[in-house]
PDB file of C-alpha atoms in Angstrom:
ATOM      1  CA  UNK A   1     -32.361 157.644-152.379  1.00  0.00           C
ATOM      2  CA  UNK A   2     -35.146 157.485-149.796  1.00  0.00           C
ATOM      3  CA  UNK A   3     -37.656 160.173-150.638  1.00  0.00           C
ATOM      4  CA  UNK A   4     -41.197 161.426-150.949  1.00  0.00           C
ATOM      5  CA  UNK A   5     -41.997 162.718-154.430  1.00  0.00           C
ATOM      6  CA  UNK A   6     -44.808 165.151-155.135  1.00  0.00           C
ATOM      7  CA  UNK A   7     -46.083 166.309-158.483  1.00  0.00           C
ATOM      8  CA  UNK A   8     -46.707 168.872-159.768  1.00  0.00           C
ATOM      9  CA  UNK A   9     -44.392 171.198-157.854  1.00  0.00           C
ATOM     10  CA  UNK A  10     -46.205 174.255-159.161  1.00  0.00           C
ATOM     11  CA  UNK A  11     -49.670 174.587-160.610  1.00  0.00           C
ATOM     12  CA  UNK A  12     -51.926 177.452-161.564  1.00  0.00           C
ATOM     13  CA  UNK A  13     -55.492 176.428-162.267  1.00  0.00           C
ATOM     14  CA  UNK A  14     -58.982 177.891-162.382  1.00  0.00           C
ATOM     15  CA  UNK A  15     -61.935 177.508-160.064  1.00  0.00           C
ATOM     16  CA  UNK A  16     -63.799 174.251-160.549  1.00  0.00           C
ATOM     17  CA  UNK A  17     -61.239 172.410-162.643  1.00  0.00           C
ATOM     18  CA  UNK A  18     -60.515 169.083-160.955  1.00  0.00           C
ATOM     19  CA  UNK A  19     -56.914 168.392-160.158  1.00  0.00           C
ATOM     20  CA  UNK A  20     -54.817 165.726-158.496  1.00  0.00           C
ATOM     21  CA  UNK A  21     -51.537 166.174-156.674  1.00  0.00           C
ATOM     22  CA  UNK A  22     -49.617 162.917-156.594  1.00  0.00           C
ATOM     23  CA  UNK A  23     -47.444 161.707-153.742  1.00  0.00           C
ATOM     24  CA  UNK A  24     -45.197 158.676-153.850  1.00  0.00           C
ATOM     25  CA  UNK A  25     -42.721 157.301-151.315  1.00  0.00           C
ATOM     26  CA  UNK A  26     -40.056 154.612-151.739  1.00  0.00           C
ATOM     27  CA  UNK A  27     -39.414 153.817-148.069  1.00  0.00           C
ATOM     28  CA  UNK A  28     -42.147 151.201-147.555  1.00  0.00           C
ATOM     29  CA  UNK A  29     -43.858 153.508-145.066  1.00  0.00           C
ATOM     30  CA  UNK A  30     -47.299 152.556-143.830  1.00  0.00           C
ATOM     31  CA  UNK A  31     -48.302 156.063-142.722  1.00  0.00           C
ATOM     32  CA  UNK A  32     -48.830 158.901-145.172  1.00  0.00           C
ATOM     33  CA  UNK A  33     -50.404 162.317-144.714  1.00  0.00           C
ATOM     34  CA  UNK A  34     -51.160 165.597-146.442  1.00  0.00           C
ATOM     35  CA  UNK A  35     -50.740 169.125-145.061  1.00  0.00           C
ATOM     36  CA  UNK A  36     -51.382 172.603-146.283  1.00  0.00           C
ATOM     37  CA  UNK A  37     -49.241 175.513-145.227  1.00  0.00           C
ATOM     38  CA  UNK A  38     -50.487 179.070-145.183  1.00  0.00           C
ATOM     39  CA  UNK A  39     -48.660 182.136-143.825  1.00  0.00           C
ATOM     40  CA  UNK A  40     -48.964 182.416-140.057  1.00  0.00           C
ATOM     41  CA  UNK A  41     -50.885 179.152-139.712  1.00  0.00           C
ATOM     42  CA  UNK A  42     -48.153 176.549-139.805  1.00  0.00           C
ATOM     43  CA  UNK A  43     -48.889 173.130-141.222  1.00  0.00           C
ATOM     44  CA  UNK A  44     -52.461 171.922-141.023  1.00  0.00           C
ATOM     45  CA  UNK A  45     -53.273 168.287-141.617  1.00  0.00           C
ATOM     46  CA  UNK A  46     -55.775 167.553-144.382  1.00  0.00           C
ATOM     47  CA  UNK A  47     -55.963 163.760-144.474  1.00  0.00           C
ATOM     48  CA  UNK A  48     -53.873 160.859-143.340  1.00  0.00           C
ATOM     49  CA  UNK A  49     -53.627 157.158-144.056  1.00  0.00           C
ATOM     50  CA  UNK A  50     -52.465 154.519-141.612  1.00  0.00           C
ATOM     51  CA  UNK A  51     -52.138 151.876-144.345  1.00  0.00           C
ATOM     52  CA  UNK A  52     -53.563 150.734-147.692  1.00  0.00           C
ATOM     53  CA  UNK A  53     -57.311 151.413-147.920  1.00  0.00           C
ATOM     54  CA  UNK A  54     -57.293 153.155-144.499  1.00  0.00           C
ATOM     55  CA  UNK A  55     -57.740 156.917-144.636  1.00  0.00           C
ATOM     56  CA  UNK A  56     -59.088 159.479-142.198  1.00  0.00           C
ATOM     57  CA  UNK A  57     -59.698 163.185-141.888  1.00  0.00           C
ATOM     58  CA  UNK A  58     -57.262 165.633-140.409  1.00  0.00           C
ATOM     59  CA  UNK A  59     -58.149 169.120-139.225  1.00  0.00           C
ATOM     60  CA  UNK A  60     -59.014 170.688-142.603  1.00  0.00           C
ATOM     61  CA  UNK A  61     -60.456 168.007-144.923  1.00  0.00           C
ATOM     62  CA  UNK A  62     -63.230 170.077-146.549  1.00  0.00           C
ATOM     63  CA  UNK A  63     -62.858 170.282-150.322  1.00  0.00           C
ATOM     64  CA  UNK A  64     -60.317 167.467-150.539  1.00  0.00           C
ATOM     65  CA  UNK A  65     -60.359 163.748-151.190  1.00  0.00           C
ATOM     66  CA  UNK A  66     -57.657 161.122-150.935  1.00  0.00           C
ATOM     67  CA  UNK A  67     -57.192 157.483-151.803  1.00  0.00           C
ATOM     68  CA  UNK A  68     -54.687 154.830-150.773  1.00  0.00           C
ATOM     69  CA  UNK A  69     -54.899 151.955-153.186  1.00  0.00           C
ATOM     70  CA  UNK A  70     -51.200 151.139-153.023  1.00  0.00           C
ATOM     71  CA  UNK A  71     -48.762 151.459-150.170  1.00  0.00           C
ATOM     72  CA  UNK A  72     -46.422 153.837-151.975  1.00  0.00           C
ATOM     73  CA  UNK A  73     -48.995 156.309-153.374  1.00  0.00           C
ATOM     74  CA  UNK A  74     -51.311 158.775-151.654  1.00  0.00           C
ATOM     75  CA  UNK A  75     -52.836 161.250-154.118  1.00  0.00           C
ATOM     76  CA  UNK A  76     -54.664 164.391-153.017  1.00  0.00           C
ATOM     77  CA  UNK A  77     -57.709 165.221-155.119  1.00  0.00           C
ATOM     78  CA  UNK A  78     -59.390 168.602-155.391  1.00  0.00           C
ATOM     79  CA  UNK A  79     -62.694 167.848-157.118  1.00  0.00           C
ATOM     80  CA  UNK A  80     -63.721 171.476-157.549  1.00  0.00           C
ATOM     81  CA  UNK A  81     -60.893 173.777-156.469  1.00  0.00           C
ATOM     82  CA  UNK A  82     -61.692 177.208-155.095  1.00  0.00           C
ATOM     83  CA  UNK A  83     -59.422 180.212-154.492  1.00  0.00           C
ATOM     84  CA  UNK A  84     -59.301 179.500-150.740  1.00  0.00           C
ATOM     85  CA  UNK A  85     -57.422 176.308-151.573  1.00  0.00           C
ATOM     86  CA  UNK A  86     -54.524 178.343-152.911  1.00  0.00           C
ATOM     87  CA  UNK A  87     -51.712 177.137-150.692  1.00  0.00           C
ATOM     88  CA  UNK A  88     -48.461 175.217-150.360  1.00  0.00           C
ATOM     89  CA  UNK A  89     -49.129 171.510-149.967  1.00  0.00           C
ATOM     90  CA  UNK A  90     -46.864 168.908-148.404  1.00  0.00           C
ATOM     91  CA  UNK A  91     -47.081 165.153-148.400  1.00  0.00           C
ATOM     92  CA  UNK A  92     -45.252 163.215-145.690  1.00  0.00           C
ATOM     93  CA  UNK A  93     -44.726 159.603-144.661  1.00  0.00           C
ATOM     94  CA  UNK A  94     -43.366 157.498-141.833  1.00  0.00           C
ATOM     95  CA  UNK A  95     -43.443 153.977-140.455  1.00  0.00           C
ATOM     96  CA  UNK A  96     -46.479 152.914-138.448  1.00  0.00           C
ATOM     97  CA  UNK A  97     -46.663 153.263-134.657  1.00  0.00           C
ATOM     98  CA  UNK A  98     -44.534 150.768-132.762  1.00  0.00           C
ATOM     99  CA  UNK A  99     -41.775 150.678-135.367  1.00  0.00           C
ATOM    100  CA  UNK A 100     -38.485 152.583-135.083  1.00  0.00           C
ATOM    101  CA  UNK A 101     -38.815 155.880-136.873  1.00  0.00           C
ATOM    102  CA  UNK A 102     -42.581 156.032-136.460  1.00  0.00           C
ATOM    103  CA  UNK A 103     -42.313 159.593-135.221  1.00  0.00           C
ATOM    104  CA  UNK A 104     -39.955 160.742-137.957  1.00  0.00           C
ATOM    105  CA  UNK A 105     -41.929 162.242-140.814  1.00  0.00           C
ATOM    106  CA  UNK A 106     -40.235 162.531-144.202  1.00  0.00           C
ATOM    107  CA  UNK A 107     -41.728 165.347-146.261  1.00  0.00           C
ATOM    108  CA  UNK A 108     -41.949 165.865-149.982  1.00  0.00           C
ATOM    109  CA  UNK A 109     -40.612 169.066-151.544  1.00  0.00           C
ATOM    110  CA  UNK A 110     -44.046 170.678-151.651  1.00  0.00           C
ATOM    111  CA  UNK A 111     -46.589 171.620-154.308  1.00  0.00           C
ATOM    112  CA  UNK A 112     -47.502 175.259-154.695  1.00  0.00           C
ATOM    113  CA  UNK A 113     -51.063 175.532-155.935  1.00  0.00           C
ATOM    114  CA  UNK A 114     -52.791 178.693-157.124  1.00  0.00           C
ATOM    115  CA  UNK A 115     -56.499 178.641-157.876  1.00  0.00           C
ATOM    116  CA  UNK A 116     -57.768 181.647-159.844  1.00  0.00           C
TER     117      UNK A 116
ATOM    118  CA  UNK B   1     -58.722 168.885-129.108  1.00  0.00           C
ATOM    119  CA  UNK B   2     -55.307 170.400-128.847  1.00  0.00           C
ATOM    120  CA  UNK B   3     -53.548 173.677-129.469  1.00  0.00           C
ATOM    121  CA  UNK B   4     -49.913 174.637-129.509  1.00  0.00           C
ATOM    122  CA  UNK B   5     -48.324 178.002-128.898  1.00  0.00           C
ATOM    123  CA  UNK B   6     -44.856 179.087-129.873  1.00  0.00           C
ATOM    124  CA  UNK B   7     -43.311 182.538-130.396  1.00  0.00           C
ATOM    125  CA  UNK B   8     -43.569 183.885-133.922  1.00  0.00           C
ATOM    126  CA  UNK B   9     -40.014 185.136-134.258  1.00  0.00           C
ATOM    127  CA  UNK B  10     -36.680 185.080-132.472  1.00  0.00           C
ATOM    128  CA  UNK B  11     -33.560 186.999-133.519  1.00  0.00           C
ATOM    129  CA  UNK B  12     -30.042 186.212-132.303  1.00  0.00           C
ATOM    130  CA  UNK B  13     -26.422 186.650-133.370  1.00  0.00           C
ATOM    131  CA  UNK B  14     -24.096 183.966-134.632  1.00  0.00           C
ATOM    132  CA  UNK B  15     -22.649 181.885-131.841  1.00  0.00           C
ATOM    133  CA  UNK B  16     -25.494 182.654-129.451  1.00  0.00           C
ATOM    134  CA  UNK B  17     -28.022 180.262-127.876  1.00  0.00           C
ATOM    135  CA  UNK B  18     -31.717 180.385-128.708  1.00  0.00           C
ATOM    136  CA  UNK B  19     -34.565 178.659-126.888  1.00  0.00           C
ATOM    137  CA  UNK B  20     -37.893 178.161-128.680  1.00  0.00           C
ATOM    138  CA  UNK B  21     -40.719 177.359-126.319  1.00  0.00           C
ATOM    139  CA  UNK B  22     -43.795 175.345-127.166  1.00  0.00           C
ATOM    140  CA  UNK B  23     -46.763 175.070-124.852  1.00  0.00           C
ATOM    141  CA  UNK B  24     -49.584 172.742-125.662  1.00  0.00           C
ATOM    142  CA  UNK B  25     -53.080 172.045-124.483  1.00  0.00           C
ATOM    143  CA  UNK B  26     -54.175 168.535-125.225  1.00  0.00           C
ATOM    144  CA  UNK B  27     -56.253 165.966-123.438  1.00  0.00           C
ATOM    145  CA  UNK B  28     -53.710 163.156-123.549  1.00  0.00           C
ATOM    146  CA  UNK B  29     -50.407 163.208-125.291  1.00  0.00           C
ATOM    147  CA  UNK B  30     -47.988 160.856-127.077  1.00  0.00           C
ATOM    148  CA  UNK B  31     -44.988 163.094-127.500  1.00  0.00           C
ATOM    149  CA  UNK B  32     -43.573 166.338-128.875  1.00  0.00           C
ATOM    150  CA  UNK B  33     -41.725 166.636-132.172  1.00  0.00           C
ATOM    151  CA  UNK B  34     -39.681 169.442-133.708  1.00  0.00           C
ATOM    152  CA  UNK B  35     -39.169 170.194-137.382  1.00  0.00           C
ATOM    153  CA  UNK B  36     -37.010 172.722-139.220  1.00  0.00           C
ATOM    154  CA  UNK B  37     -38.044 174.394-142.447  1.00  0.00           C
ATOM    155  CA  UNK B  38     -35.898 176.678-144.562  1.00  0.00           C
ATOM    156  CA  UNK B  39     -37.657 179.195-146.800  1.00  0.00           C
ATOM    157  CA  UNK B  40     -39.519 177.418-149.558  1.00  0.00           C
ATOM    158  CA  UNK B  41     -38.234 174.030-148.482  1.00  0.00           C
ATOM    159  CA  UNK B  42     -39.609 170.856-147.005  1.00  0.00           C
ATOM    160  CA  UNK B  43     -39.797 170.494-143.229  1.00  0.00           C
ATOM    161  CA  UNK B  44     -37.135 168.171-141.855  1.00  0.00           C
ATOM    162  CA  UNK B  45     -37.265 166.218-138.609  1.00  0.00           C
ATOM    163  CA  UNK B  46     -35.112 167.411-135.722  1.00  0.00           C
ATOM    164  CA  UNK B  47     -36.200 165.590-132.585  1.00  0.00           C
ATOM    165  CA  UNK B  48     -38.906 163.727-130.708  1.00  0.00           C
ATOM    166  CA  UNK B  49     -39.534 163.620-126.961  1.00  0.00           C
ATOM    167  CA  UNK B  50     -41.883 161.002-125.568  1.00  0.00           C
ATOM    168  CA  UNK B  51     -40.580 161.216-121.994  1.00  0.00           C
ATOM    169  CA  UNK B  52     -39.732 164.105-119.716  1.00  0.00           C
ATOM    170  CA  UNK B  53     -36.225 165.393-119.939  1.00  0.00           C
ATOM    171  CA  UNK B  54     -33.598 166.594-122.333  1.00  0.00           C
ATOM    172  CA  UNK B  55     -32.636 164.941-125.631  1.00  0.00           C
ATOM    173  CA  UNK B  56     -29.399 166.157-127.201  1.00  0.00           C
ATOM    174  CA  UNK B  57     -28.441 165.860-130.847  1.00  0.00           C
ATOM    175  CA  UNK B  58     -25.334 167.814-131.655  1.00  0.00           C
ATOM    176  CA  UNK B  59     -25.946 171.556-131.356  1.00  0.00           C
ATOM    177  CA  UNK B  60     -29.683 171.047-130.938  1.00  0.00           C
ATOM    178  CA  UNK B  61     -31.432 169.830-127.812  1.00  0.00           C
ATOM    179  CA  UNK B  62     -35.109 169.319-127.046  1.00  0.00           C
ATOM    180  CA  UNK B  63     -36.789 169.262-123.674  1.00  0.00           C
ATOM    181  CA  UNK B  64     -40.183 168.078-122.492  1.00  0.00           C
ATOM    182  CA  UNK B  65     -42.101 168.527-119.250  1.00  0.00           C
ATOM    183  CA  UNK B  66     -45.401 166.665-119.381  1.00  0.00           C
ATOM    184  CA  UNK B  67     -46.550 168.024-116.037  1.00  0.00           C
ATOM    185  CA  UNK B  68     -46.132 171.593-117.335  1.00  0.00           C
ATOM    186  CA  UNK B  69     -47.440 170.817-120.861  1.00  0.00           C
ATOM    187  CA  UNK B  70     -44.324 172.505-122.134  1.00  0.00           C
ATOM    188  CA  UNK B  71     -41.328 171.809-124.254  1.00  0.00           C
ATOM    189  CA  UNK B  72     -38.519 173.700-125.874  1.00  0.00           C
ATOM    190  CA  UNK B  73     -35.946 173.426-128.605  1.00  0.00           C
ATOM    191  CA  UNK B  74     -32.498 174.737-127.777  1.00  0.00           C
ATOM    192  CA  UNK B  75     -30.200 175.838-130.572  1.00  0.00           C
ATOM    193  CA  UNK B  76     -26.601 176.308-129.466  1.00  0.00           C
ATOM    194  CA  UNK B  77     -23.620 177.868-131.228  1.00  0.00           C
ATOM    195  CA  UNK B  78     -25.963 179.458-133.736  1.00  0.00           C
ATOM    196  CA  UNK B  79     -24.855 179.490-137.335  1.00  0.00           C
ATOM    197  CA  UNK B  80     -26.228 181.483-140.254  1.00  0.00           C
ATOM    198  CA  UNK B  81     -27.611 178.276-141.743  1.00  0.00           C
ATOM    199  CA  UNK B  82     -29.861 177.908-138.673  1.00  0.00           C
ATOM    200  CA  UNK B  83     -31.990 180.795-139.967  1.00  0.00           C
ATOM    201  CA  UNK B  84     -35.242 178.946-140.621  1.00  0.00           C
ATOM    202  CA  UNK B  85     -38.692 178.285-139.216  1.00  0.00           C
ATOM    203  CA  UNK B  86     -39.080 175.758-136.430  1.00  0.00           C
ATOM    204  CA  UNK B  87     -42.312 173.909-135.707  1.00  0.00           C
ATOM    205  CA  UNK B  88     -43.392 171.870-132.741  1.00  0.00           C
ATOM    206  CA  UNK B  89     -45.972 169.128-133.276  1.00  0.00           C
ATOM    207  CA  UNK B  90     -48.026 166.824-131.063  1.00  0.00           C
ATOM    208  CA  UNK B  91     -50.175 163.741-131.312  1.00  0.00           C
ATOM    209  CA  UNK B  92     -53.034 163.488-128.859  1.00  0.00           C
ATOM    210  CA  UNK B  93     -53.466 160.098-127.193  1.00  0.00           C
ATOM    211  CA  UNK B  94     -57.237 160.642-127.057  1.00  0.00           C
ATOM    212  CA  UNK B  95     -57.327 160.868-130.836  1.00  0.00           C
ATOM    213  CA  UNK B  96     -56.065 158.610-133.592  1.00  0.00           C
ATOM    214  CA  UNK B  97     -52.271 158.281-133.623  1.00  0.00           C
ATOM    215  CA  UNK B  98     -52.400 159.417-137.221  1.00  0.00           C
ATOM    216  CA  UNK B  99     -53.702 162.837-136.349  1.00  0.00           C
ATOM    217  CA  UNK B 100     -50.845 165.312-135.962  1.00  0.00           C
ATOM    218  CA  UNK B 101     -51.060 168.992-135.117  1.00  0.00           C
ATOM    219  CA  UNK B 102     -48.335 171.565-135.700  1.00  0.00           C
ATOM    220  CA  UNK B 103     -47.725 174.904-134.055  1.00  0.00           C
ATOM    221  CA  UNK B 104     -47.708 178.030-136.225  1.00  0.00           C
ATOM    222  CA  UNK B 105     -43.915 178.051-136.276  1.00  0.00           C
ATOM    223  CA  UNK B 106     -41.111 180.234-134.942  1.00  0.00           C
ATOM    224  CA  UNK B 107     -38.928 182.071-137.411  1.00  0.00           C
ATOM    225  CA  UNK B 108     -35.347 182.206-136.208  1.00  0.00           C
ATOM    226  CA  UNK B 109     -33.242 184.985-137.693  1.00  0.00           C
ATOM    227  CA  UNK B 110     -29.499 184.690-137.182  1.00  0.00           C
ATOM    228  CA  UNK B 111     -27.485 187.872-137.704  1.00  0.00           C
ATOM    229  CA  UNK B 112     -23.718 188.212-138.163  1.00  0.00           C
TER     230      UNK B 112
END
């Protein structure tokens, strides 16, 4: 089944304790991206990657890091989480521009993160 | 930069038609997308308009007017399962293609 898999789905952690949210897709998509969703604010893009080793900032990158060492994986790293990073996080992927389906994002199920 | 505006909530009865408007301000524009999200779930793709006009997919249609910087999603023959949040999203052509911005979402409530 074609899908985007995120882990963990739920996490409660404490301020300053580094954590990584993994994202993996099995559709051979070049493009991957991370979003956070907060009530009333919709989805805000954190980082995106156009291909392996190519990453760039979205609208709200502060406090986050990403890496894209393999095509299928795009982990989101919170080096020193703070309470304002408590949110619902989504990973998504698609084909690169110019290919059919480039504008169809497939989302993971979401990771609900609470930072105390 | 870019910003998108859409109504926060729309309520309608089963069988009715609902139109969700999305206005955007962006310096350059690739196209307008729509996504549906049920409570607690992942957003799912509904439609994409790159050109002006109406795109129809079953009970849902999406419209774009580039000259008016405006689009809408039309939900026909509303069903209870259509109760969800709907988001419009744009990519600015003056920015990287990879950068995508979403509206704050419109919650559609369908009543019996």
